[in-house]
Coordinates of C-alpha atoms in Angstrom, one line a residue:
Chain A
M188 CA -1.1 -20.6 20.6
T189 CA 2.4 -20.2 22.3
H190 CA 5.1 -19.3 19.2
F191 CA 8.8 -20.2 19.8
Y192 CA 11.6 -19.9 17.7
T193 CA 13.9 -22.7 17.8
K194 CA 17.9 -22.2 16.4
C195 CA 19.5 -25.0 16.9
F196 CA 19.6 -28.8 16.8
L197 CA 19.6 -29.8 20.4
I198 CA 16.5 -27.7 21.3
E199 CA 15.7 -27.3 25.4
Q200 CA 12.5 -28.0 26.0
P201 CA 10.5 -26.1 29.0
D202 CA 8.9 -28.6 31.0
H203 CA 5.5 -28.8 30.4
F204 CA 5.9 -30.1 27.0
M205 CA 7.6 -33.3 28.4
I206 CA 4.6 -33.7 30.7
K207 CA 2.3 -33.4 28.0
I208 CA 4.4 -36.6 26.1
R209 CA 4.1 -38.5 29.1
V210 CA 0.6 -38.2 30.0
S211 CA -0.9 -38.4 26.1
N212 CA 0.0 -42.3 25.5
W213 CA 1.3 -40.5 21.8
Q214 CA -2.5 -39.6 21.1
T215 CA -0.7 -37.6 18.7
V216 CA -0.4 -39.4 16.2
C217 CA 0.7 -38.5 13.0
K218 CA -0.6 -40.1 10.1
S219 CA 1.8 -39.6 7.9
T220 CA 0.2 -40.8 4.7
D221 CA -0.6 -38.8 1.5
I222 CA 2.5 -36.4 2.1
S223 CA 3.9 -35.3 -1.3
L224 CA 6.4 -32.1 -2.5
R225 CA 4.6 -29.6 -5.2
E226 CA 6.1 -29.6 -8.4
F227 CA 9.4 -27.9 -8.8
G228 CA 11.5 -26.0 -10.9
C229 CA 14.5 -24.0 -11.4
E230 CA 17.1 -21.6 -13.6
Q231 CA 20.3 -21.0 -13.4
N232 CA 22.5 -18.0 -15.0
L233 CA 19.2 -16.2 -15.9
L234 CA 20.5 -12.8 -14.9
S235 CA 23.5 -11.3 -16.9
R236 CA 25.0 -8.8 -13.8
P237 CA 25.0 -10.8 -10.7
D238 CA 28.2 -13.4 -10.5
G239 CA 25.9 -16.3 -9.8
S240 CA 21.2 -15.9 -10.2
A241 CA 18.9 -18.7 -9.9
S242 CA 14.8 -18.8 -9.9
F243 CA 13.6 -21.9 -8.1
I244 CA 9.9 -22.7 -7.9
Q245 CA 7.8 -24.4 -5.6
G246 CA 4.2 -25.2 -6.7
D247 CA 3.6 -21.5 -7.3
T248 CA 5.8 -19.6 -5.0
S249 CA 8.5 -18.3 -6.4
V250 CA 11.9 -16.7 -5.5
L251 CA 14.4 -15.1 -7.5
A252 CA 18.2 -14.9 -6.2
G253 CA 21.1 -13.2 -7.3
M254 CA 24.7 -13.4 -6.2
Y255 CA 27.5 -10.7 -5.8
G256 CA 31.1 -12.0 -4.6
P257 CA 33.5 -12.1 -3.3
A258 CA 33.6 -8.4 -3.9
E259 CA 35.7 -5.4 -2.4
V260 CA 33.9 -4.7 1.4
K261 CA 33.4 -2.1 3.2
V262 CA 36.0 -1.2 6.3
S263 CA 33.1 -0.9 8.7
K264 CA 31.7 -4.3 7.7
E265 CA 35.0 -6.4 6.7
I266 CA 36.0 -9.2 9.1
Y267 CA 40.2 -10.1 8.8
D268 CA 39.4 -14.0 8.8
R269 CA 36.1 -15.0 7.1
A270 CA 33.9 -13.3 4.1
T271 CA 31.1 -11.1 5.2
L272 CA 27.7 -12.8 4.2
E273 CA 24.9 -10.2 3.6
V274 CA 21.8 -11.5 2.9
L275 CA 18.9 -9.5 1.3
I276 CA 14.9 -10.5 0.8
Q277 CA 13.2 -7.7 -1.0
P278 CA 9.0 -8.9 -0.8
K279 CA 7.2 -8.1 -4.1
V280 CA 5.1 -5.4 -2.2
G281 CA 6.3 -2.9 -0.3
L282 CA 9.7 -2.3 1.7
P283 CA 10.8 -4.8 3.7
S284 CA 9.6 -5.0 7.7
V285 CA 10.3 -7.4 10.5
R286 CA 9.4 -10.6 8.5
E287 CA 11.7 -10.0 6.4
R288 CA 14.7 -9.3 8.7
S289 CA 13.9 -12.6 10.3
Q290 CA 13.6 -14.4 7.6
E291 CA 17.6 -12.9 6.0
Q292 CA 18.7 -14.1 9.7
C293 CA 17.8 -17.7 9.1
V294 CA 18.6 -17.8 5.5
R295 CA 22.3 -16.2 6.5
E296 CA 22.8 -18.1 9.0
T297 CA 22.6 -21.2 7.2
C298 CA 24.5 -20.0 4.6
E299 CA 27.6 -19.0 7.1
A300 CA 27.0 -23.0 8.5
S301 CA 27.9 -24.3 5.2
L302 CA 30.1 -22.0 3.3
L303 CA 33.3 -22.0 3.7
S304 CA 34.1 -18.4 4.4
F305 CA 37.6 -18.5 5.5
L306 CA 38.7 -19.1 2.2
H307 CA 37.8 -15.0 1.1
P308 CA 39.4 -13.2 4.1
R309 CA 38.0 -9.6 3.8
S310 CA 35.9 -10.1 0.9
S311 CA 31.7 -9.5 0.9
L312 CA 29.6 -11.8 -1.1
T313 CA 25.6 -10.6 -0.9
L314 CA 22.9 -12.7 -1.8
I315 CA 19.6 -11.0 -2.7
L316 CA 16.6 -12.4 -3.0
Q317 CA 13.3 -10.7 -4.8
V318 CA 10.1 -12.7 -3.8
V319 CA 8.2 -13.4 -7.4
H320 CA 4.9 -15.1 -5.7
N321 CA 4.1 -16.7 -2.2
D322 CA 2.0 -19.6 -2.5
G323 CA 2.9 -20.9 0.8
S324 CA 6.1 -22.1 2.2
L325 CA 8.0 -19.0 1.5
L326 CA 11.2 -19.8 3.6
S327 CA 12.1 -23.3 2.3
C328 CA 11.8 -22.0 -1.3
L329 CA 14.2 -19.0 0.1
L330 CA 16.6 -21.3 1.2
N331 CA 16.8 -23.4 -1.8
A332 CA 17.0 -20.4 -4.4
A333 CA 19.5 -19.5 -2.1
C334 CA 21.8 -22.8 -2.4
M335 CA 20.8 -23.0 -6.1
A336 CA 22.2 -18.9 -6.8
L337 CA 25.8 -20.0 -4.9
M338 CA 26.3 -23.0 -6.7
D339 CA 26.0 -20.8 -9.7
A340 CA 28.3 -18.7 -8.6
G341 CA 31.2 -21.1 -7.7
L342 CA 31.2 -20.2 -4.1
P343 CA 32.9 -23.2 -2.1
M344 CA 31.1 -24.8 0.5
S345 CA 31.3 -27.8 2.6
C346 CA 27.4 -28.9 1.9
L347 CA 24.8 -28.0 -0.1
F348 CA 21.4 -27.3 2.2
C349 CA 18.0 -27.6 1.1
G350 CA 14.7 -26.6 3.2
V351 CA 11.8 -28.0 3.2
T352 CA 8.3 -26.6 4.9
C353 CA 5.9 -28.8 6.7
A354 CA 2.7 -28.2 8.6
I355 CA 0.5 -29.8 11.3
N356 CA -2.7 -29.2 10.5
S357 CA -5.7 -29.6 13.4
D358 CA -6.2 -33.0 13.2
G359 CA -2.6 -34.2 13.5
Q360 CA -2.2 -34.7 9.7
I361 CA 1.5 -33.7 8.7
I362 CA 1.9 -32.2 5.0
T363 CA 4.5 -31.4 3.5
D364 CA 4.9 -28.1 1.1
P365 CA 2.1 -26.6 1.7
T366 CA 0.1 -23.7 0.1
V367 CA -1.0 -20.9 1.7
A368 CA -4.5 -22.1 2.2
Q369 CA -3.0 -25.2 3.8
E370 CA -0.5 -22.8 5.8
K371 CA -3.9 -21.0 7.2
E372 CA -5.5 -24.2 8.1
S373 CA -2.6 -25.8 10.3
R374 CA -1.9 -25.5 13.6
A375 CA 2.1 -24.9 13.3
I376 CA 4.0 -24.5 10.4
L377 CA 8.0 -25.7 10.7
T378 CA 10.4 -25.2 8.3
F379 CA 13.8 -26.7 8.5
A380 CA 17.2 -26.7 7.0
I381 CA 18.9 -30.2 6.2
D382 CA 22.0 -30.4 5.0
S383 CA 22.9 -32.8 2.2
T384 CA 26.4 -35.0 3.5
D385 CA 24.4 -36.1 6.7
H386 CA 20.9 -35.1 6.8
K387 CA 20.9 -33.3 9.8
V388 CA 18.9 -29.7 10.7
L389 CA 21.2 -27.2 9.9
M390 CA 18.3 -24.2 10.7
S391 CA 15.3 -24.6 11.9
S392 CA 12.4 -21.8 12.5
T393 CA 8.9 -22.8 13.8
Q394 CA 5.3 -21.7 14.1
G395 CA 2.8 -22.6 16.6
S396 CA 2.4 -25.1 19.1
F397 CA 3.3 -29.0 18.8
S398 CA 4.6 -31.4 20.6
V399 CA 7.8 -33.2 20.9
Y400 CA 7.2 -36.5 19.3
E401 CA 5.7 -34.4 16.9
L402 CA 8.7 -32.0 16.1
Q403 CA 11.1 -35.2 15.6
Q404 CA 8.3 -36.6 13.0
C405 CA 8.2 -33.5 11.5
I406 CA 11.9 -33.5 11.4
A407 CA 11.7 -37.0 10.2
V408 CA 9.6 -36.2 7.3
C409 CA 11.6 -33.3 6.5
Q410 CA 14.9 -35.2 6.1
K411 CA 13.1 -38.0 3.7
A412 CA 12.6 -35.2 1.6
S413 CA 15.7 -33.4 1.2
E414 CA 16.4 -36.4 -0.6
K415 CA 14.2 -35.7 -3.3
I416 CA 15.6 -32.2 -3.5
F417 CA 19.3 -32.9 -3.2
L418 CA 18.5 -35.5 -6.3
F419 CA 16.6 -32.6 -8.1
Y420 CA 19.8 -30.1 -7.7
R421 CA 22.4 -33.0 -9.0
D422 CA 20.2 -33.6 -12.2
S423 CA 19.8 -29.9 -13.0
V424 CA 23.5 -29.0 -12.7
Q425 CA 24.4 -32.5 -14.3
R426 CA 22.1 -31.3 -16.9
R427 CA 23.8 -27.8 -17.1
Y428 CA 27.1 -29.2 -17.8
S429 CA 26.2 -32.0 -19.9
K430 CA 27.3 -29.9 -22.9
T431 CA 30.6 -28.4 -21.8
L432 CA 33.3 -29.2 -23.9
Chain B
M60 CA 29.4 -2.9 -3.0
K61 CA 31.4 -1.1 -6.0
D62 CA 31.1 -1.6 -9.6
T63 CA 34.4 -2.2 -12.0
P64 CA 34.6 1.2 -13.5
L65 CA 35.0 2.0 -17.1
S66 CA 38.8 1.7 -18.5
N67 CA 39.7 5.0 -20.9
C68 CA 40.2 2.2 -23.6
E69 CA 36.9 0.4 -23.4
R70 CA 35.3 4.3 -23.6
D71 CA 37.6 5.3 -26.7
F72 CA 36.3 2.2 -28.2
L73 CA 33.2 2.6 -27.7
L74 CA 33.0 6.4 -28.9
K75 CA 35.3 5.3 -32.1
A76 CA 32.5 3.0 -33.1
I77 CA 29.5 5.6 -32.5
E78 CA 31.0 7.2 -34.8
E79 CA 31.5 4.7 -37.6
K80 CA 27.5 3.8 -36.4
K81 CA 28.5 0.6 -35.3
R82 CA 27.1 -0.6 -31.9
L83 CA 28.4 -3.2 -29.6
D84 CA 25.2 -5.9 -29.9
G85 CA 25.0 -5.4 -33.4
R86 CA 21.6 -2.8 -33.8
Q87 CA 21.2 0.0 -36.0
T88 CA 21.0 3.1 -34.7
Y89 CA 17.0 3.5 -34.5
D90 CA 16.6 -0.4 -33.5
Y91 CA 15.4 -1.8 -29.8
R92 CA 16.3 -4.7 -28.1
N93 CA 14.2 -7.6 -27.8
I94 CA 10.7 -6.9 -25.5
K95 CA 10.0 -10.1 -24.1
I96 CA 7.0 -9.7 -21.7
T97 CA 5.6 -12.6 -19.4
F98 CA 2.8 -12.7 -17.0
G99 CA 2.3 -14.0 -13.3
T100 CA 0.2 -16.0 -11.3
D101 CA -2.0 -13.2 -9.7
Y102 CA -3.1 -10.0 -11.8
G103 CA -1.4 -7.0 -11.9
C104 CA 2.3 -9.1 -11.9
C105 CA 4.3 -8.7 -15.6
F106 CA 8.1 -9.1 -15.9
V107 CA 10.0 -7.2 -18.7
D108 CA 12.6 -8.5 -20.2
L109 CA 14.8 -5.8 -22.4
G110 CA 17.4 -7.6 -23.9
K111 CA 19.2 -8.4 -20.6
T112 CA 17.8 -5.8 -18.7
R113 CA 15.0 -7.3 -16.2
V114 CA 12.4 -5.5 -14.4
M115 CA 8.9 -7.1 -12.6
A116 CA 6.1 -4.8 -11.8
Q117 CA 3.5 -5.8 -9.2
V118 CA -0.1 -3.7 -9.0
S119 CA -2.3 -3.7 -5.5
C120 CA -5.0 -2.1 -4.5
E121 CA -5.8 -1.0 -0.7
L122 CA -9.2 1.1 0.4
V123 CA -8.1 4.4 2.0
A124 CA -9.0 8.1 2.9
P125 CA -8.6 10.2 0.0
K126 CA -6.8 13.1 -0.5
E127 CA -8.2 16.1 1.3
T128 CA -7.6 18.5 -2.0
R129 CA -9.1 15.6 -3.7
P130 CA -12.3 14.1 -2.3
N131 CA -13.6 12.4 -5.2
E132 CA -10.2 10.5 -6.6
G133 CA -8.5 7.8 -6.1
I134 CA -4.8 7.8 -5.2
L135 CA -1.6 5.8 -7.5
F136 CA 1.3 5.4 -6.1
F137 CA 4.6 4.5 -7.8
N138 CA 7.9 3.2 -6.7
I139 CA 10.4 2.0 -8.6
E140 CA 12.8 -0.1 -6.4
L141 CA 16.1 -0.7 -7.3
S142 CA 17.3 -3.9 -6.3
P143 CA 21.1 -4.6 -5.5
M144 CA 20.5 -7.2 -7.4
A145 CA 20.7 -5.5 -11.0
S146 CA 23.6 -3.9 -10.4
P147 CA 26.7 -3.7 -7.8
A148 CA 26.3 -0.2 -8.1
F149 CA 22.7 0.3 -6.4
E150 CA 23.0 0.1 -2.4
P151 CA 19.9 -0.9 -0.6
G152 CA 17.6 1.4 1.7
R153 CA 19.6 4.9 0.4
Q154 CA 17.5 6.6 -2.2
S155 CA 20.2 7.4 -5.1
E156 CA 19.8 9.9 -7.2
L157 CA 19.0 8.1 -10.4
S158 CA 16.2 6.0 -8.1
V159 CA 14.7 9.9 -7.5
K160 CA 15.1 10.2 -11.2
L161 CA 13.2 7.2 -11.8
N162 CA 10.5 7.6 -9.6
R163 CA 9.7 11.2 -10.8
Q164 CA 10.0 11.0 -14.4
L165 CA 7.4 7.5 -13.6
E166 CA 4.8 9.6 -11.8
R167 CA 5.2 12.6 -14.3
C168 CA 4.4 9.8 -17.5
F169 CA 1.2 8.1 -15.7
R170 CA -0.1 10.2 -12.9
N171 CA 0.3 13.9 -14.8
S172 CA -0.6 12.4 -18.6
K173 CA -3.8 11.2 -16.3
C174 CA -4.2 8.0 -18.3
I175 CA -6.0 6.3 -15.4
D176 CA -9.3 7.2 -14.8
T177 CA -9.2 8.2 -11.1
E178 CA -12.5 9.5 -10.5
S179 CA -14.1 5.4 -10.9
L180 CA -11.8 4.6 -8.0
C181 CA -13.7 6.3 -6.0
V182 CA -15.8 3.8 -3.1
V183 CA -17.7 7.3 -0.7
S184 CA -16.5 10.5 -1.9
G185 CA -14.2 12.4 1.1
E186 CA -14.5 8.9 2.8
K187 CA -13.2 5.5 1.1
V188 CA -11.2 5.4 -2.4
W189 CA -9.3 2.5 -3.8
Q190 CA -5.2 3.7 -3.9
I191 CA -3.4 1.6 -6.5
R192 CA 0.0 1.0 -5.7
V193 CA 2.6 0.1 -8.5
D194 CA 5.9 -1.2 -7.0
V195 CA 8.9 -1.8 -10.1
H196 CA 11.8 -3.7 -9.1
T197 CA 14.7 -3.7 -11.3
L198 CA 16.4 -7.2 -11.3
N199 CA 18.9 -7.0 -13.7
H200 CA 20.2 -3.7 -15.1
D201 CA 21.7 -3.9 -18.6
G202 CA 21.2 -0.3 -19.6
N203 CA 17.5 1.8 -19.9
L204 CA 16.2 1.0 -17.0
M205 CA 13.7 3.7 -18.1
D206 CA 12.1 2.7 -20.4
A207 CA 11.7 -1.3 -18.9
A208 CA 9.9 -0.1 -16.1
S209 CA 7.2 2.1 -18.4
I210 CA 6.5 -0.8 -20.3
A211 CA 6.0 -3.0 -17.2
A212 CA 4.5 -0.5 -15.1
I213 CA 1.9 0.0 -18.1
T214 CA 1.3 -3.5 -18.4
A215 CA 0.8 -4.5 -15.2
L216 CA -1.7 -1.3 -14.7
C217 CA -3.7 -3.3 -17.7
H218 CA -3.5 -6.2 -16.2
F219 CA -4.2 -6.2 -12.8
R220 CA -8.3 -6.5 -11.7
R221 CA -9.5 -4.6 -9.0
P222 CA -12.4 -6.4 -6.2
D223 CA -15.4 -5.4 -7.5
V224 CA -17.6 -3.2 -4.7
S225 CA -21.3 -2.2 -4.4
I226 CA -22.4 0.6 -2.6
Q227 CA -26.4 0.0 -1.5
G228 CA -27.7 3.0 0.6
E229 CA -25.1 3.2 3.4
E230 CA -23.5 -0.4 3.3
I231 CA -20.6 -1.0 1.3
T232 CA -19.8 -4.8 0.2
V233 CA -16.2 -5.7 -1.0
Y234 CA -16.3 -8.4 -2.9
T235 CA -13.2 -11.0 -3.0
P236 CA -12.1 -12.7 -5.9
E237 CA -14.1 -16.3 -5.4
E238 CA -17.7 -14.4 -4.9
R239 CA -17.3 -11.9 -7.7
D240 CA -15.2 -11.5 -10.8
P241 CA -12.6 -8.8 -10.1
I242 CA -13.3 -5.7 -12.6
P243 CA -10.1 -4.2 -14.9
L244 CA -8.9 -0.1 -14.2
S245 CA -10.0 1.9 -16.7
I246 CA -7.1 3.4 -18.6
Y247 CA -7.6 6.1 -21.4
H248 CA -4.4 5.3 -23.3
M249 CA -0.9 3.8 -22.6
P250 CA 1.8 5.8 -22.4
I251 CA 5.2 4.2 -23.6
S252 CA 8.6 6.5 -22.8
V253 CA 11.5 5.9 -25.3
S254 CA 15.0 6.8 -24.4
F255 CA 17.3 8.4 -26.6
S256 CA 21.1 8.9 -25.9
F257 CA 23.4 11.5 -27.3
F258 CA 27.3 11.3 -27.7
Q259 CA 29.9 13.6 -28.7
Q260 CA 28.0 16.7 -28.0
G261 CA 24.5 15.4 -29.7
T262 CA 26.4 14.8 -32.7
Y263 CA 25.1 10.8 -32.1
L264 CA 21.8 9.5 -31.7
L265 CA 21.0 5.9 -30.3
V266 CA 17.9 4.7 -29.7
D267 CA 17.5 2.3 -26.4
P268 CA 21.2 2.4 -24.9
C269 CA 22.4 -0.4 -23.1
E270 CA 24.3 0.1 -20.1
R271 CA 28.0 0.3 -21.7
E272 CA 26.3 3.1 -23.9
E273 CA 24.6 4.5 -20.7
R274 CA 27.8 5.1 -19.5
V275 CA 30.0 6.6 -22.2
M276 CA 26.9 9.2 -23.5
D277 CA 26.4 13.0 -22.8
G278 CA 23.4 13.1 -22.5
L279 CA 19.4 11.6 -22.6
L280 CA 16.0 12.4 -23.9
M281 CA 13.3 10.7 -22.3
I282 CA 10.2 11.6 -24.7
A283 CA 7.2 9.5 -23.4
M284 CA 4.1 9.1 -25.9
N285 CA 1.1 7.2 -26.5
K286 CA -0.3 5.4 -29.7
H287 CA -2.4 8.4 -30.4
R288 CA 1.2 10.3 -30.9
E289 CA 0.8 12.6 -28.1
I290 CA 3.5 13.3 -25.9
C291 CA 3.2 12.7 -21.9
S292 CA 6.2 14.0 -21.2
I293 CA 9.6 15.2 -22.4
Q294 CA 12.8 15.5 -20.2
S295 CA 16.1 16.1 -21.1
S296 CA 18.9 15.1 -18.8
G297 CA 22.7 15.6 -18.8
G298 CA 23.3 19.3 -19.9
I299 CA 23.0 18.6 -23.8
M300 CA 22.2 21.4 -26.0
L301 CA 19.4 20.0 -28.7
L302 CA 18.3 21.8 -31.7
K303 CA 14.9 22.0 -32.2
E304 CA 15.1 20.0 -35.3
Q305 CA 16.8 17.0 -33.5
V306 CA 13.9 17.3 -31.0
L307 CA 11.6 17.2 -33.4
R308 CA 13.0 13.9 -35.3
C309 CA 13.3 11.7 -31.6
S310 CA 9.8 12.6 -31.5
K311 CA 8.9 11.0 -34.9
I312 CA 10.7 7.9 -33.7
A313 CA 9.2 7.7 -30.7
S314 CA 5.8 7.5 -32.4
V315 CA 6.8 4.6 -34.4
K316 CA 8.6 2.9 -31.4
V317 CA 5.8 3.7 -29.7
S318 CA 3.3 2.3 -31.7
E319 CA 5.5 -1.2 -32.3
I320 CA 5.5 -1.6 -28.7
T321 CA 1.9 -0.9 -28.0
E322 CA 1.0 -3.8 -30.1
L323 CA 3.7 -6.3 -28.7
I324 CA 1.5 -4.8 -25.1
S325 CA -1.6 -5.6 -26.7
K326 CA -1.1 -8.6 -28.0
A327 CA 0.7 -10.5 -24.8
L328 CA -2.2 -9.1 -22.8
E329 CA -4.4 -10.7 -25.7
N330 CA -2.8 -14.3 -25.5
D331 CA -2.9 -14.1 -21.4
K332 CA -6.4 -13.6 -21.5
K333 CA -6.9 -16.5 -23.8
A334 CA -4.8 -18.7 -21.9
R335 CA -6.6 -17.7 -18.8
K336 CA -10.1 -18.3 -20.2
A337 CA -8.7 -21.8 -21.1
G338 CA -8.3 -22.6 -17.8
E339 CA -4.6 -22.9 -18.1
R340 CA -1.8 -22.6 -15.4
C341 CA -1.0 -19.3 -15.9
G342 CA 2.5 -18.7 -13.9
F343 CA 6.2 -19.3 -13.6
A344 CA 6.5 -22.7 -13.5
E345 CA 4.6 -23.0 -16.8
S346 CA 6.4 -20.0 -18.5
M347 CA 10.0 -21.4 -17.5
P348 CA 11.7 -22.3 -20.6
Q349 CA 11.8 -25.9 -20.8
E350 CA 14.2 -26.4 -23.8
R351 CA 17.3 -24.4 -21.5
I352 CA 19.9 -26.3 -20.4
T353 CA 19.9 -24.6 -17.1
A354 CA 16.6 -25.1 -16.8
L355 CA 14.6 -28.2 -14.8
K356 CA 11.5 -28.6 -13.5
M357 CA 10.4 -32.1 -12.0
D358 CA 6.6 -32.8 -11.1
E359 CA 4.5 -33.7 -8.3
T360 CA 6.7 -36.3 -6.5
P361 CA 5.4 -38.7 -3.2
V362 CA 7.7 -38.7 -0.3
E363 CA 8.4 -42.1 1.0
M364 CA 7.2 -42.3 4.6
K365 CA 8.0 -46.2 5.4
N366 CA 9.9 -46.1 9.1
V367 CA 8.9 -42.1 9.6
T368 CA 6.9 -43.0 13.1
E369 CA 9.1 -45.5 14.1
K370 CA 12.3 -43.2 13.9
A371 CA 10.3 -40.2 15.8
E372 CA 9.6 -43.1 18.6
D373 CA 13.1 -44.6 18.8
I374 CA 14.5 -40.7 18.4
V375 CA 12.0 -40.3 21.4
K376 CA 12.5 -42.4 23.4
K377 CA 16.5 -42.3 23.4
Y378 CA 17.3 -38.7 24.7
E379 CA 16.4 -38.0 28.0
A380 CA 14.4 -34.8 29.2
P381 CA 16.8 -32.0 28.9
P382 CA 17.7 -30.8 32.3
Q383 CA 15.8 -28.7 34.0
S384 CA 17.5 -25.9 32.8
V385 CA 14.9 -22.8 34.2
P386 CA 14.3 -23.2 37.7
S387 CA 11.6 -21.2 39.0
P388 CA 12.0 -17.6 39.9
L389 CA 12.0 -16.3 43.0
V390 CA 11.1 -13.0 44.6
P391 CA 13.5 -12.0 47.1
A392 CA 12.1 -8.0 47.4
P393 CA 9.3 -6.7 45.9
G394 CA 10.1 -5.4 42.4
V395 CA 12.8 -8.0 42.0
G396 CA 13.1 -11.5 40.1
Q397 CA 15.7 -13.8 40.8
V398 CA 16.0 -16.8 38.3
G399 CA 19.1 -19.3 39.5
Q400 CA 21.8 -18.2 41.6
G401 CA 25.0 -15.8 41.1
Q402 CA 27.6 -17.2 39.4
Q403 CA 31.3 -17.8 41.3
N404 CA 34.0 -15.3 40.9
S405 CA 35.8 -16.6 38.0
W406 CA 38.9 -14.1 37.7
G407 CA 41.2 -16.7 39.5
L408 CA 42.1 -13.8 41.8
E409 CA 44.6 -15.0 45.3
E410 CA 43.0 -15.2 47.7
E411 CA 44.7 -12.5 50.8
D412 CA 42.6 -11.0 53.3
G413 CA 42.2 -7.5 52.0
E414 CA 41.8 -9.1 48.5
S415 CA 39.1 -11.7 50.1
E416 CA 37.1 -8.4 51.5
E417 CA 37.3 -6.5 48.2
E418 CA 35.8 -10.2 46.3
E419 CA 33.1 -10.3 48.9
E420 CA 32.3 -7.1 47.8
M421 CA 32.7 -7.4 43.9
V422 CA 30.3 -10.6 44.6
V423 CA 28.1 -8.8 46.9
E424 CA 27.9 -6.2 43.9
D425 CA 27.8 -8.7 41.4
Q426 CA 24.4 -10.0 42.8
P427 CA 21.8 -7.1 42.2
K428 CA 23.0 -7.2 38.6
N429 CA 22.8 -11.3 38.2
K430 CA 19.2 -10.0 39.5
L431 CA 18.6 -7.2 37.1
D432 CA 19.7 -9.3 34.1
Q433 CA 17.4 -12.2 35.0
G434 CA 14.6 -10.6 36.2
E435 CA 14.6 -8.7 32.8
C436 CA 14.6 -12.2 31.6
C437 CA 11.6 -13.2 33.6
K438 CA 10.1 -10.2 31.7

């Protein structure tokens, strides 16, 4: 199985995937029935020390996010015209390893794309994510928790973002929001960060092999699913501010 | 990130209030804050809220080779992570003094007091034993991390279930949770630590200091005890001098508090056991408070898939294949791989005879460098 990680929207496909499309005659048609998102829940402002905090739960996967900023930055890390964003992901057991570093990079690039960091030059924004339980679609849960924590901290953003994971199993069926058991049986797992204004892809992180057609289908599926998540963001923030004077 | 320093007037205010037997949150001298214990989906995961201080503990196990000096005993490993989420003063990675102190106290409290039967963790003497690893993550620091961590650690250890193992002659079988029910650890007693903070050179005493009170205190006395009134560990830090009567009085207070907390833990474990037996889904989704305005839950939602296939086909047809950006590599000489050609010199130098020679030299020099770069990419 070839593994490759794609980071931008325009994806340069190496030659052999295109050949596959011309020959296969849409053989890998993904049956898009029976797609649903697990139940999700969110709680904001649950920690007293961080400036913004949120806990996001997707089924059994649960992530706690805490946000400090804008705050003082070390001279070695300061950027003269923008805020320095630092993301830390702490796993539940053991010390952070390379996997957490790559997830941190995905989350950091998505946040930097949507935060208006030039409004806080020479400041630091620190986002800490604690994995509370991992039952599949961890990266998308991290992204959602990060966005809710940024909202809770009141940081200026040009758009909101959400993460959606989908998996392609051996029959070619697309499943959104897979559990750990479903992820194990699938041949490809794709996570996309979608922005709220144009529903375009901000970040993508994929694992496994799939065709160009399947990729575009997954993107379309995730864009549809992200609408539900953005509605959820809106509802939770509306509920939260429903009692302010 | 630096923590905001404590101002002088705050310090004076706190000390004055303590002299008048008043605390910031209205507690009495010997009162603990509200303790709340919740459990996670899998065994061995628990959250403890001590007022606003929040701590999470997770227990996991692994089969390893035992220590050479103790071939019959399992291994206990404790790790407290002072997460930067808990306080802006905690830096990631570096072991600060507080982190070392808490780790050491936790080890002394649990390992040295032999609260867990390590011999029952032995599978094959001298070859395979269970290593029980307890990770405590601090999520919010509002004072008294040590007490919260000790409650979380012992509760998680009581909640944890390890896989069942059977030995038949030479063969050892480790059963998954689906095959055989996992078994709990054998725990003799539950040591719980109680912290006392001293002010004005030992004149005033407060139990369970909050973060502000910790900042102005002179010294800290930590007594770890179990409900049978056995002291498991005592530690006095800060360099204050305590009288014998003070220490004895603290231990009496500690025994009362420990019995209350132990009862709380047992009740929480009972409730969780009942809920799991009844088949309810235990996890954070359920333990999330619904009445709060800051929390919201949404049920499983189907996603509309009407025109996904058409949209995908559209996009694939519309956009042409991307240009061949990665041409096939050439091998001009053995050991040298070349992909693409060297770029034109783009420095915009005036073309003169002397300089054109230099340019050619530079271009020639560029070529091997490019080859090396591209050769490395080919790897």
